[in-house]
PDB file of C-alpha atoms in Angstrom:
ATOM      1  CA  MET A   1     -29.842 117.930 122.576  1.00  0.00           C
ATOM      2  CA  LYS A   2     -27.067 120.525 122.724  1.00  0.00           C
ATOM      3  CA  LYS A   3     -26.571 122.835 119.764  1.00  0.00           C
ATOM      4  CA  ILE A   4     -23.098 122.794 118.218  1.00  0.00           C
ATOM      5  CA  LYS A   5     -21.365 126.164 118.034  1.00  0.00           C
ATOM      6  CA  THR A   6     -18.264 125.024 116.124  1.00  0.00           C
ATOM      7  CA  THR A   7     -15.882 122.157 115.501  1.00  0.00           C
ATOM      8  CA  LEU A   8     -12.094 122.509 115.669  1.00  0.00           C
ATOM      9  CA  LYS A   9      -9.475 120.149 114.261  1.00  0.00           C
ATOM     10  CA  VAL A  10      -6.148 120.282 116.090  1.00  0.00           C
ATOM     11  CA  VAL A  11      -2.948 118.294 116.486  1.00  0.00           C
ATOM     12  CA  ILE A  12      -1.641 118.230 120.059  1.00  0.00           C
ATOM     13  CA  LYS A  13       1.122 116.244 121.745  1.00  0.00           C
ATOM     14  CA  ALA A  14      -0.528 113.615 123.926  1.00  0.00           C
ATOM     15  CA  GLY A  15      -0.385 114.399 127.632  1.00  0.00           C
ATOM     16  CA  GLU A  16       1.270 117.765 126.931  1.00  0.00           C
ATOM     17  CA  ALA A  17      -1.567 120.156 126.060  1.00  0.00           C
ATOM     18  CA  SER A  18      -1.171 123.604 127.599  1.00  0.00           C
ATOM     19  CA  PRO A  19      -3.136 126.865 127.626  1.00  0.00           C
ATOM     20  CA  ALA A  20      -0.305 128.527 125.688  1.00  0.00           C
ATOM     21  CA  PRO A  21      -0.695 129.465 122.016  1.00  0.00           C
ATOM     22  CA  PRO A  22      -1.888 128.171 119.689  1.00  0.00           C
ATOM     23  CA  LEU A  23      -4.414 126.056 121.639  1.00  0.00           C
ATOM     24  CA  GLY A  24      -5.385 128.478 124.412  1.00  0.00           C
ATOM     25  CA  PRO A  25      -6.360 131.433 122.227  1.00  0.00           C
ATOM     26  CA  VAL A  26      -8.308 129.210 119.810  1.00  0.00           C
ATOM     27  CA  LEU A  27     -10.367 127.711 122.633  1.00  0.00           C
ATOM     28  CA  GLY A  28     -10.677 131.056 124.408  1.00  0.00           C
ATOM     29  CA  GLN A  29     -12.218 132.804 121.421  1.00  0.00           C
ATOM     30  CA  HIS A  30     -15.068 130.286 121.607  1.00  0.00           C
ATOM     31  CA  GLY A  31     -15.530 130.749 125.377  1.00  0.00           C
ATOM     32  CA  VAL A  32     -14.281 127.294 126.393  1.00  0.00           C
ATOM     33  CA  ALA A  33     -12.819 126.863 129.888  1.00  0.00           C
ATOM     34  CA  ILE A  34      -9.268 126.309 128.646  1.00  0.00           C
ATOM     35  CA  MET A  35      -7.849 124.641 131.750  1.00  0.00           C
ATOM     36  CA  ASP A  36     -10.793 122.214 131.878  1.00  0.00           C
ATOM     37  CA  PHE A  37     -10.033 121.138 128.312  1.00  0.00           C
ATOM     38  CA  VAL A  38      -6.271 120.892 128.930  1.00  0.00           C
ATOM     39  CA  LYS A  39      -6.730 118.740 132.047  1.00  0.00           C
ATOM     40  CA  SER A  40      -9.280 116.483 130.356  1.00  0.00           C
ATOM     41  CA  PHE A  41      -7.162 116.046 127.212  1.00  0.00           C
ATOM     42  CA  ASN A  42      -3.977 115.343 129.159  1.00  0.00           C
ATOM     43  CA  ASP A  43      -5.724 112.825 131.422  1.00  0.00           C
ATOM     44  CA  LYS A  44      -7.210 110.962 128.456  1.00  0.00           C
ATOM     45  CA  THR A  45      -3.987 110.875 126.410  1.00  0.00           C
ATOM     46  CA  MET A  46      -1.380 110.293 129.134  1.00  0.00           C
ATOM     47  CA  ASP A  47      -0.812 106.703 127.954  1.00  0.00           C
ATOM     48  CA  GLN A  48       0.270 108.031 124.528  1.00  0.00           C
ATOM     49  CA  LYS A  49       2.527 110.766 125.931  1.00  0.00           C
ATOM     50  CA  GLY A  50       4.953 112.246 123.426  1.00  0.00           C
ATOM     51  CA  SER A  51       3.082 111.226 120.286  1.00  0.00           C
ATOM     52  CA  LYS A  52       1.006 113.707 118.308  1.00  0.00           C
ATOM     53  CA  VAL A  53      -2.738 113.220 118.502  1.00  0.00           C
ATOM     54  CA  GLN A  54      -5.237 114.550 115.999  1.00  0.00           C
ATOM     55  CA  ALA A  55      -8.322 115.737 117.843  1.00  0.00           C
ATOM     56  CA  VAL A  56     -11.683 117.026 116.728  1.00  0.00           C
ATOM     57  CA  ILE A  57     -13.116 119.306 119.392  1.00  0.00           C
ATOM     58  CA  THR A  58     -16.844 119.922 119.238  1.00  0.00           C
ATOM     59  CA  ILE A  59     -17.791 123.098 121.086  1.00  0.00           C
ATOM     60  CA  PHE A  60     -21.425 123.532 122.045  1.00  0.00           C
ATOM     61  CA  GLU A  61     -23.367 126.786 122.471  1.00  0.00           C
ATOM     62  CA  ASP A  62     -23.242 126.380 126.266  1.00  0.00           C
ATOM     63  CA  ARG A  63     -19.400 126.474 125.906  1.00  0.00           C
ATOM     64  CA  SER A  64     -18.963 122.829 126.884  1.00  0.00           C
ATOM     65  CA  PHE A  65     -16.872 120.536 124.672  1.00  0.00           C
TER      66      PHE A  65
END
């Protein structure tokens, strides 16, 4: 079982996440591959594009999410 490093609560526009502030720096400080998260989030929320989505991001010690 992976050990949890931290949990982040964010609000991001569906299908429009980007590595720009504020999301990029927050993920970067925890060592997450920012573009991997952005691509995954945008792919999963594309059908809700334009609406704001509350997300809870669990970051593990191996820097996966």
